[in-house]
Short mmCIF file of C-alpha atoms in Angstrom, two decimals:
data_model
loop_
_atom_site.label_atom_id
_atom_site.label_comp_id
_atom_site.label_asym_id
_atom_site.label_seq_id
_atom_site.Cartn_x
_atom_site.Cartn_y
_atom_site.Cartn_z
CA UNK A 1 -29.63 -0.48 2.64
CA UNK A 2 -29.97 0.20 6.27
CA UNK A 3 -27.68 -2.09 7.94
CA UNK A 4 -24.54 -1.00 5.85
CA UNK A 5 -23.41 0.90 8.39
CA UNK A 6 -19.68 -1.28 8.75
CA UNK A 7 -16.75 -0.53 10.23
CA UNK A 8 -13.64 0.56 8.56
CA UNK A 9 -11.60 -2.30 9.79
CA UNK A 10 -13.87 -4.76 8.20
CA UNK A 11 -14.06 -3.16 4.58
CA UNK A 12 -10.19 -3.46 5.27
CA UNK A 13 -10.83 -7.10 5.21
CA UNK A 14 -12.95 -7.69 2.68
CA UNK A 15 -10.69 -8.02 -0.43
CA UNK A 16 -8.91 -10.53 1.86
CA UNK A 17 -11.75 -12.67 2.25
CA UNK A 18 -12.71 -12.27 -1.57
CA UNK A 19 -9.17 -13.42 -2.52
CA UNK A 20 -9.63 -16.58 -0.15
CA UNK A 21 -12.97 -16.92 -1.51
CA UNK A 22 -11.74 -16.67 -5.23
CA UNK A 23 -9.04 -19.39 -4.10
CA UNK A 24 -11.10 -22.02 -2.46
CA UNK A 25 -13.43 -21.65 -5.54
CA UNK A 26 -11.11 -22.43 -8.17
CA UNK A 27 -9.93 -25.08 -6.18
CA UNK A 28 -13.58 -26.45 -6.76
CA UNK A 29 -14.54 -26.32 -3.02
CA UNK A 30 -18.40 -25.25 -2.73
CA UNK A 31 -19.20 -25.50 1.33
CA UNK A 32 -16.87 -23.96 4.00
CA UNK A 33 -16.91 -23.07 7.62
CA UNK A 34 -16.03 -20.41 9.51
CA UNK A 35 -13.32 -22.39 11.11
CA UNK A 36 -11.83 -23.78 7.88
CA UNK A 37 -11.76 -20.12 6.72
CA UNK A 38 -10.24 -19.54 9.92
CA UNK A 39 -7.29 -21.76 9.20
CA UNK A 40 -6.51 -20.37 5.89
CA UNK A 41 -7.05 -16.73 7.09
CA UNK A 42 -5.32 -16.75 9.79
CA UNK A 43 -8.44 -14.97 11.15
CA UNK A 44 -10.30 -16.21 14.30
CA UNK A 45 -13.30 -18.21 13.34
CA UNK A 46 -15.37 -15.82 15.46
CA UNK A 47 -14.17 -12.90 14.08
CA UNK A 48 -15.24 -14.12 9.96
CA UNK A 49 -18.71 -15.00 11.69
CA UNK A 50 -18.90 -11.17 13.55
CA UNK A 51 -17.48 -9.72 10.10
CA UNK A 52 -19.75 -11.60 7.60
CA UNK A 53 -23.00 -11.08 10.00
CA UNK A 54 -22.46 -7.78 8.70
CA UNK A 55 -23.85 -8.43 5.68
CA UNK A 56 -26.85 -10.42 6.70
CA UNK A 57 -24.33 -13.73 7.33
CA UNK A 58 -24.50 -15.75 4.31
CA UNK A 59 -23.98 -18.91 6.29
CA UNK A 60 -25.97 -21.63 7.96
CA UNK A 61 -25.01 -23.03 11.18
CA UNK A 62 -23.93 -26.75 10.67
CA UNK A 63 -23.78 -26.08 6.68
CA UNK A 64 -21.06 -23.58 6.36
CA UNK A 65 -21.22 -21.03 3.55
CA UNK A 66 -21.73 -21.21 0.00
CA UNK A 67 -18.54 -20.43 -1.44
CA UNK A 68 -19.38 -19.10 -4.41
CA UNK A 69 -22.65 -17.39 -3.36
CA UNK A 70 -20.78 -15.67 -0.60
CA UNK A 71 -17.89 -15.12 -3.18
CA UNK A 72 -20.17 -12.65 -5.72
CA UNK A 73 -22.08 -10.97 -2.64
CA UNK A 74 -18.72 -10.06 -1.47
CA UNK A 75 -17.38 -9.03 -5.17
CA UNK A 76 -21.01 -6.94 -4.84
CA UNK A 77 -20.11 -5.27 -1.95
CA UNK A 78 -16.94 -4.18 -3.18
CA UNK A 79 -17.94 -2.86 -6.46
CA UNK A 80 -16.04 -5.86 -8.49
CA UNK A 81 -18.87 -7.16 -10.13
CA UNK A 82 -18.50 -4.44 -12.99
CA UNK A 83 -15.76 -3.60 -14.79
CA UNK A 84 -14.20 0.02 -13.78
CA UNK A 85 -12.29 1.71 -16.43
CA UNK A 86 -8.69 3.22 -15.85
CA UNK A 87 -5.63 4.87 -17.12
CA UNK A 88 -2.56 5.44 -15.54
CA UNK A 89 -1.02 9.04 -15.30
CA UNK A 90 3.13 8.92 -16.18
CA UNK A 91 4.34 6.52 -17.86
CA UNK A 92 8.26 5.93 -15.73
CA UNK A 93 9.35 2.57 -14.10
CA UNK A 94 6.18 2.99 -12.14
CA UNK A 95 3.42 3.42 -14.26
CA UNK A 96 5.05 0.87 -16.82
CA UNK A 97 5.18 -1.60 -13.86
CA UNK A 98 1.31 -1.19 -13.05
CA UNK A 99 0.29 -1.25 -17.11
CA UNK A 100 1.95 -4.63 -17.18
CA UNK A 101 -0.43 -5.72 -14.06
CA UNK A 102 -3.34 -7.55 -14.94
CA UNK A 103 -5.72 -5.73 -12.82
CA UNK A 104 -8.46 -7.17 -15.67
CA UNK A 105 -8.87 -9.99 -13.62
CA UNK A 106 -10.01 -8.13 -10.66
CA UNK A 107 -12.76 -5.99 -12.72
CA UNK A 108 -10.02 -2.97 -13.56
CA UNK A 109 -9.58 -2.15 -17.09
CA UNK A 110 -6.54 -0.13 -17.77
CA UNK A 111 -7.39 1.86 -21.27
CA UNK A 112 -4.06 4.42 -21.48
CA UNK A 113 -1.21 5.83 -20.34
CA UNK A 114 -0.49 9.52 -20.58
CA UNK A 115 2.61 11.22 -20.28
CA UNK A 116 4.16 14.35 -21.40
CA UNK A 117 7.22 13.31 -23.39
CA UNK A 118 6.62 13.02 -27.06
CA UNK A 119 8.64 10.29 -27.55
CA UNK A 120 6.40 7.90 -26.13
CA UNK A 121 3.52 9.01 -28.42
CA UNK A 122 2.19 5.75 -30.18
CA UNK A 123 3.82 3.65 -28.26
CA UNK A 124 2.47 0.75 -26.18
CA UNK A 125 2.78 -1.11 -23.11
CA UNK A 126 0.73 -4.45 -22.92
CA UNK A 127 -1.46 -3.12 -26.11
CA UNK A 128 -1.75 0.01 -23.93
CA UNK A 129 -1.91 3.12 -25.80
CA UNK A 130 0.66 5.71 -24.62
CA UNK A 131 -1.34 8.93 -24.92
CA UNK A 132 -0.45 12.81 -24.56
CA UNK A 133 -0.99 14.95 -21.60
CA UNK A 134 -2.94 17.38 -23.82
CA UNK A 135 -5.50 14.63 -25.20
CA UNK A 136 -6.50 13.98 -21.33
CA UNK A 137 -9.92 16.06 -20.98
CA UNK A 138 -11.32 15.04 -23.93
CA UNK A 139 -9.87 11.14 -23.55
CA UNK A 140 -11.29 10.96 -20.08
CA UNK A 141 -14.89 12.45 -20.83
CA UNK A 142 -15.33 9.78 -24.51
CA UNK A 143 -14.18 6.39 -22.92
CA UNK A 144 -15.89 7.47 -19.86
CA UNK A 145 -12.49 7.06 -17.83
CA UNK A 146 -13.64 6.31 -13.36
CA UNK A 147 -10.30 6.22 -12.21
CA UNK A 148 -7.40 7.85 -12.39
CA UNK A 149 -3.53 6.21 -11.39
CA UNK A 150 -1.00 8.62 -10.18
CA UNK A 151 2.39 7.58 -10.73
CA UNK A 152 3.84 11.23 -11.32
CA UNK A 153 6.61 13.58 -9.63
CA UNK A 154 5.14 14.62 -6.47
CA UNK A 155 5.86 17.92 -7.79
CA UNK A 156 3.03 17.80 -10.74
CA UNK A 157 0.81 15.53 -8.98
CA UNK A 158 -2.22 18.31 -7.43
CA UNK A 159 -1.56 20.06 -10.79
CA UNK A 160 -3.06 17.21 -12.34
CA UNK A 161 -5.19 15.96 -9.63
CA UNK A 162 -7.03 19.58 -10.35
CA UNK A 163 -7.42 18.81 -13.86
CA UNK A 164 -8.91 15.30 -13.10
CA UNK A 165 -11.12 16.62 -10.41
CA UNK A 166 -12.54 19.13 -13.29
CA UNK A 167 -13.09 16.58 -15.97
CA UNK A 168 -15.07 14.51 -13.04
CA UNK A 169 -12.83 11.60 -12.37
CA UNK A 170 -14.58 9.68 -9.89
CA UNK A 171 -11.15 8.32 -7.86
CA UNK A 172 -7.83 8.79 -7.95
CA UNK A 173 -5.32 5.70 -6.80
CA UNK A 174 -2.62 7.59 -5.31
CA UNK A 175 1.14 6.70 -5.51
CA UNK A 176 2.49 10.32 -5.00
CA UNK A 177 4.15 10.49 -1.69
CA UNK A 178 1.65 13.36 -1.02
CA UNK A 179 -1.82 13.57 0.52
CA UNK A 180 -4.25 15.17 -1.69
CA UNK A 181 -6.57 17.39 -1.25
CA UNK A 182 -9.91 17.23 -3.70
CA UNK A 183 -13.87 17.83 -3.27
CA UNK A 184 -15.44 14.95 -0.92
CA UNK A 185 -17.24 13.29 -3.64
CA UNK A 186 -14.10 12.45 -5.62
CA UNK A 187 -12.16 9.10 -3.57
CA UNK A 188 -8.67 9.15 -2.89
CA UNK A 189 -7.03 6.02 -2.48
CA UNK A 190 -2.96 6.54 -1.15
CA UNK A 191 -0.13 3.99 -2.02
CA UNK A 192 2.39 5.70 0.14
CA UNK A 193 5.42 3.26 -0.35
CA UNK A 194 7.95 5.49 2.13
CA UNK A 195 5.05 5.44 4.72
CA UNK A 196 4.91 1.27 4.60
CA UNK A 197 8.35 1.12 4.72
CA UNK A 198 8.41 2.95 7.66
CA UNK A 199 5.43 0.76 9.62
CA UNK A 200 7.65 -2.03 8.56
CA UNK A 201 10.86 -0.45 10.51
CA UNK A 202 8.91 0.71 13.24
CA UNK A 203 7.99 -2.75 14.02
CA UNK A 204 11.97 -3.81 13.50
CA UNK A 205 12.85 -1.55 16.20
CA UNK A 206 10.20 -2.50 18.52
CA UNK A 207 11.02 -5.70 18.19
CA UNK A 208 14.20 -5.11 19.05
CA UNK A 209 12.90 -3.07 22.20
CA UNK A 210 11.07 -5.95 23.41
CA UNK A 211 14.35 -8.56 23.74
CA UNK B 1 10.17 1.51 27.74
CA UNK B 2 7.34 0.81 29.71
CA UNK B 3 4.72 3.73 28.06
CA UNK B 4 5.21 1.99 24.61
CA UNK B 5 1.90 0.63 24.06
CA UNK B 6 0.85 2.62 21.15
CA UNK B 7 -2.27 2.05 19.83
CA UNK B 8 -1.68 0.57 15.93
CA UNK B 9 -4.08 3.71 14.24
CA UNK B 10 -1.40 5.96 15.88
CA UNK B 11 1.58 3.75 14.47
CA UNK B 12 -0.27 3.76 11.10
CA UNK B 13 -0.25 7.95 11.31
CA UNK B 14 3.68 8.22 12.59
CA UNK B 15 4.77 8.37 9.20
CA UNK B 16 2.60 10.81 7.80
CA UNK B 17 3.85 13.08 10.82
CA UNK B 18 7.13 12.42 10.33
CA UNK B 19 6.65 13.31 5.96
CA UNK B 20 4.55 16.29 6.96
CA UNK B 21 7.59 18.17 9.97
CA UNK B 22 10.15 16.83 7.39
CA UNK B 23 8.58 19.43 4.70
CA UNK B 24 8.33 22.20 7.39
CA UNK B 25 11.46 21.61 8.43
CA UNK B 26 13.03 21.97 4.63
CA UNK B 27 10.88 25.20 4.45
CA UNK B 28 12.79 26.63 7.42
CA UNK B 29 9.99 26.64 9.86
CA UNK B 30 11.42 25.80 13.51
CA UNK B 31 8.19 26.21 15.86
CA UNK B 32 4.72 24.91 14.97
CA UNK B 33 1.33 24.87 17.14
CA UNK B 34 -0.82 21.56 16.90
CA UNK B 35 -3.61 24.04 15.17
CA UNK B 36 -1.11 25.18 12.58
CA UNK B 37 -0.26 21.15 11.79
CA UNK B 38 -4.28 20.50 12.15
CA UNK B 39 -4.27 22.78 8.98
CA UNK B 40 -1.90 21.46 6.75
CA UNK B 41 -2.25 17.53 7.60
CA UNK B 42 -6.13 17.55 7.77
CA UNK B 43 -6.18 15.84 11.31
CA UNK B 44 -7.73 18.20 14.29
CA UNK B 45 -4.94 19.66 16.44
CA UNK B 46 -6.86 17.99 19.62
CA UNK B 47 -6.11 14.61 17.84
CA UNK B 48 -2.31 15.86 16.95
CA UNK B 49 -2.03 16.37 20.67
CA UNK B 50 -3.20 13.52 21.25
CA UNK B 51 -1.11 11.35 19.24
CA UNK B 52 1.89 13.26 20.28
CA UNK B 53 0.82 12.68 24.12
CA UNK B 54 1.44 8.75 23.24
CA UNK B 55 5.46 9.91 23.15
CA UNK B 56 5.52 11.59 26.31
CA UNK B 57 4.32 14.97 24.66
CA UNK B 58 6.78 16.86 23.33
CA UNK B 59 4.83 20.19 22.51
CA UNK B 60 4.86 23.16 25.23
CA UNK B 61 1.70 24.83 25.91
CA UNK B 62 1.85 28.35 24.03
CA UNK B 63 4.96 27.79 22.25
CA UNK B 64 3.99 24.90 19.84
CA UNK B 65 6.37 21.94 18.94
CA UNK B 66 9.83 22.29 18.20
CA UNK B 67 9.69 20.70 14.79
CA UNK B 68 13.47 19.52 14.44
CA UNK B 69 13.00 17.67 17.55
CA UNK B 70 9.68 16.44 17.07
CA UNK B 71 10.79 15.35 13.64
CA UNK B 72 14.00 13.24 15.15
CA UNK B 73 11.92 11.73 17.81
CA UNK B 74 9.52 10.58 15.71
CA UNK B 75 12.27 9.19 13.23
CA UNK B 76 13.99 7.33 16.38
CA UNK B 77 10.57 5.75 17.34
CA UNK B 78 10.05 5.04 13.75
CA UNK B 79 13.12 3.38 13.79
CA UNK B 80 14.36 5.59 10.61
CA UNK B 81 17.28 7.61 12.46
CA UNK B 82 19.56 4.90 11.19
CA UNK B 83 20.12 3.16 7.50
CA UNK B 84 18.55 0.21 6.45
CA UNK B 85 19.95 -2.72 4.21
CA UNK B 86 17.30 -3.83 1.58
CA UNK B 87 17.76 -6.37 -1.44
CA UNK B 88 14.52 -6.39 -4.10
CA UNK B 89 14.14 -10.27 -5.06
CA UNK B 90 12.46 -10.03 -8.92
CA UNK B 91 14.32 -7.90 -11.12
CA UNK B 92 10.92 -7.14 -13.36
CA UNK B 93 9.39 -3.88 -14.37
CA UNK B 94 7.95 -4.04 -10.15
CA UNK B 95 11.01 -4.61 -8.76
CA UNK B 96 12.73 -2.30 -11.31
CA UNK B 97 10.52 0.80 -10.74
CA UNK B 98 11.58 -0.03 -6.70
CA UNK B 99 15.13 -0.07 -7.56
CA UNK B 100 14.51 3.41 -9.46
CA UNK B 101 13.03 4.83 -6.22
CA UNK B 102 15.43 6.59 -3.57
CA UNK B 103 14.35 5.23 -0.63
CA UNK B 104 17.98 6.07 0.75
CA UNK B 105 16.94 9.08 2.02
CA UNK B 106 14.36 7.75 3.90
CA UNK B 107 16.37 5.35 5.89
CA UNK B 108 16.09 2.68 3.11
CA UNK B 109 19.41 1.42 0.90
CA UNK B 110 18.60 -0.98 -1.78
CA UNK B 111 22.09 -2.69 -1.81
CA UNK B 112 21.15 -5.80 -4.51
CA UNK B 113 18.41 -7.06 -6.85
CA UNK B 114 17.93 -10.63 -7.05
CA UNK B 115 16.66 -12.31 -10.36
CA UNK B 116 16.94 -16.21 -12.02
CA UNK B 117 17.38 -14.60 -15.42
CA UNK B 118 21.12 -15.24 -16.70
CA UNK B 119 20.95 -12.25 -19.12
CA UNK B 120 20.79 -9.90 -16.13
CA UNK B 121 24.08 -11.34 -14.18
CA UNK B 122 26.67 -8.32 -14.36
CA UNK B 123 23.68 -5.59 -15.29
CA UNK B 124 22.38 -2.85 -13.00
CA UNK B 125 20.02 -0.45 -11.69
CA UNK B 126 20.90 3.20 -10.53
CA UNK B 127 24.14 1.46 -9.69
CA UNK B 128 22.40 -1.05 -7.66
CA UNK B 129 23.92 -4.94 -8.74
CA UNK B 130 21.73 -7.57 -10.48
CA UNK B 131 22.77 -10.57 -8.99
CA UNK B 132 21.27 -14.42 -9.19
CA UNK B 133 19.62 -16.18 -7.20
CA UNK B 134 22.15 -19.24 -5.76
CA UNK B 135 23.77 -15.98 -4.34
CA UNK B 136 21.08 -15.06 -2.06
CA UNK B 137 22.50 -16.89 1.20
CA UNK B 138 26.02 -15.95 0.97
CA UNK B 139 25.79 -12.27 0.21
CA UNK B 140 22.85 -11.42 3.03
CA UNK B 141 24.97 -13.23 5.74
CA UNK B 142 28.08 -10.91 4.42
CA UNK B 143 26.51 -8.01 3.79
CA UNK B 144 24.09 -8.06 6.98
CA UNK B 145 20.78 -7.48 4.94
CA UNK B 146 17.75 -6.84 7.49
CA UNK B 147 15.20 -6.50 5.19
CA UNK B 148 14.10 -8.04 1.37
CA UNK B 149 11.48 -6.74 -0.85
CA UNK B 150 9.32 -9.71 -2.78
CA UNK B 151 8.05 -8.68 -6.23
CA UNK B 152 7.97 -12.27 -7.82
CA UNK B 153 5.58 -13.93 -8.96
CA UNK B 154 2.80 -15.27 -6.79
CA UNK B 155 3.57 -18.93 -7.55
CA UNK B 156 7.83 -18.67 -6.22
CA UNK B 157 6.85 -16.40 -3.02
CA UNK B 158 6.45 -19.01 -0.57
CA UNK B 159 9.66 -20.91 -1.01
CA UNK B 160 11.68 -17.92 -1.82
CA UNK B 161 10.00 -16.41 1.85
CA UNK B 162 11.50 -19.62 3.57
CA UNK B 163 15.16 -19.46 1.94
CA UNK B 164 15.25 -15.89 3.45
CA UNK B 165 13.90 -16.74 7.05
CA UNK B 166 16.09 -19.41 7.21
CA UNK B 167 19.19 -16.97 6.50
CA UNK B 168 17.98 -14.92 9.18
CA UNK B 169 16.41 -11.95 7.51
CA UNK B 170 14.81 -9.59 9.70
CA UNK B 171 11.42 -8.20 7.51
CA UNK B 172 9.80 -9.07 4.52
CA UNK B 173 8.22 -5.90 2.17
CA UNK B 174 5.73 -8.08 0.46
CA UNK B 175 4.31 -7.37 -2.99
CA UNK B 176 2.79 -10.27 -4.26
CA UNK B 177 -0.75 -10.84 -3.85
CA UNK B 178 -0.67 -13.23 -0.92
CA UNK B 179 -0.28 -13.57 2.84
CA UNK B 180 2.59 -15.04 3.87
CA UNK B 181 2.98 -17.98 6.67
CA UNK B 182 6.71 -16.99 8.71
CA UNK B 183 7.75 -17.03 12.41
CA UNK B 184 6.76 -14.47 15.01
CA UNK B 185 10.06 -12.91 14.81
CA UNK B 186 10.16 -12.45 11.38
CA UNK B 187 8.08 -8.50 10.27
CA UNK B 188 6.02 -8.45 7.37
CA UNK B 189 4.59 -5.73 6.03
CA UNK B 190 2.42 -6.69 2.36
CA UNK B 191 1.53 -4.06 0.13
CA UNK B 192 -1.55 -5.75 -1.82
CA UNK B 193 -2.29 -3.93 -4.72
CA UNK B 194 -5.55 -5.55 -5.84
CA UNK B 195 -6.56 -4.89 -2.16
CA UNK B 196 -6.10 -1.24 -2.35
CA UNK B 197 -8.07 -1.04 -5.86
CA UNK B 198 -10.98 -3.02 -4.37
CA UNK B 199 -11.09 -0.54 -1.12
CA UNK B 200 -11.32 2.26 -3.68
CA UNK B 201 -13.80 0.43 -5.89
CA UNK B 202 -15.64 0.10 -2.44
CA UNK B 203 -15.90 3.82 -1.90
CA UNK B 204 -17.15 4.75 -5.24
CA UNK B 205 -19.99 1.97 -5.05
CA UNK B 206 -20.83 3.04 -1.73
CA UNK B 207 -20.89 7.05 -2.80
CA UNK B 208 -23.16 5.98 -5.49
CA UNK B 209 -25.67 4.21 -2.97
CA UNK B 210 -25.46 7.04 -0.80
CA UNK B 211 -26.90 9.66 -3.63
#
């Protein structure tokens, strides 16, 4: 489609306005402005109209949009509207934290867990199958596995990053404190926790600054 | 400081800076040229001077960066050169995992977890004290807490956010899926999980168009 060519700033807003969206409809509201979205969003009303003009503009002056319409084109454009199939590499505090998610609702299917020690072999978390580190090639390529969640010591992460790239893993969701470095085709996605931490500090001190 | 107005893309790369001459500086290295920090962080050395330029430039031409004092004046702008006291309200596998992670040596002390759940009075994490809830008030005004990490449920974030603005606490580290409504003076920084996964789902659907 030709006129997909949108800026990275408003793809950063889209799951926003799908999680309004997905709000507002199960709150059984079917028509909405730009300026009631506005209110909720705390989002100028000009700025939803310049973002969703992007894709076409669902809406119709005087009429507002179709919630639900404008709900699934959005869930469309983000690659929702199918389920994508996941496991979660290392099973610690963090990767336990994330199988107990329900990422389901959101069209993300978490199928395993691997980690290396044996112990946790035939366990479960959530009816999540624990699985070993050695089983990963062959798990990956049979269930079809798209992405893969990093949740390992920072010192085995491009170890297995390599082996994921290799079995073609289409994305990796990144919560290494580490920037990876993989073939363009394969989509990293970083959860740098230090590095928000830091934004939010940054903006402490320049508060501060401006008093 | 009146040549302060950074622009927010070079706020958002500070921290990867500052994780990237914190490695060379634990590998010994004490001089580095933009090109040679172009290579490692994947950024071009025209935009590292750039970015760098924003802090009154601290490189010399032909002799590179001192990385020790790049690094610490990048951690005072950061606002990182000095400790900050966090408390982690939800004591669940989230804010568990959080409690595992040593953000100390970032800047960060966790200091308390928060929970409702009786059972966990009198436990801990890593040392770190599970304490209840009707506590809150009392032990941020005595210990001077500045910022609080929310990893409850979506349904007790609001009213939890407005006991802790009302004590005075200075940032919010948000977790739960949901934007937050607090004064001006009040920093939040949200880490939205679903969000993430849908910007990643949106780069493998848009990969796949482009083939």
């Amino acid at each position: 489609m030709e006129e997909r060519e949108i800026s990275k700033a408003v793809i950063k807003r889209l799951p926003r306005y799908y999680r309004y969206l997905g709000e507002i409809l199960n709150n059984g509201i079917e028509r909405i402005s730009s300026g009631e979205l506005s209110g909720k969003m705390q989002v100028t009303a000009s700025q939803i109209r310049q973002d969703l003009n992007n894709f076409g503009g669902f809406g119709q002056q005087g009429y507002g949009y179709n919630v639900k319409y404008l709900y699934d084109e959005i869930g469309k454009i983000l690659g929702v509207n199918r389920m994508h199939s996941m496991i979660i590499i290392g099973g610690g505090n963090f990767g336990h934290a994330l199988a107990n998610y329900d990422f389901e609702k959101n069209g993300f299917a978490t199928k395993a867990i691997f980690d290396i020690r044996h112990e946790l072999a035939g366990t479960s978390i959530r009816g999540i199958p624990v699985l070993m580190m050695d089983q990963l090639e062959e798990y990956i390529e049979r269930e079809n596995i798209e992405i893969a969640v990093l949740t390992l010591p920072k010192s085995k992460v491009a170890e297995v990053a390599d082996r994921l790239v290799k079995c073609g893993i289409r994305a990796l969701w990144n919560f290494a404190h580490l920037d990876l470095d993989v073939p363009d085709d394969v989509v990293v996605e970083n959860v740098h926790l230090v590095d928000s931490l830091m934004q939010l500090s940054y903006r402490i001190s320049n508060y501060e600054e401006e008093l």
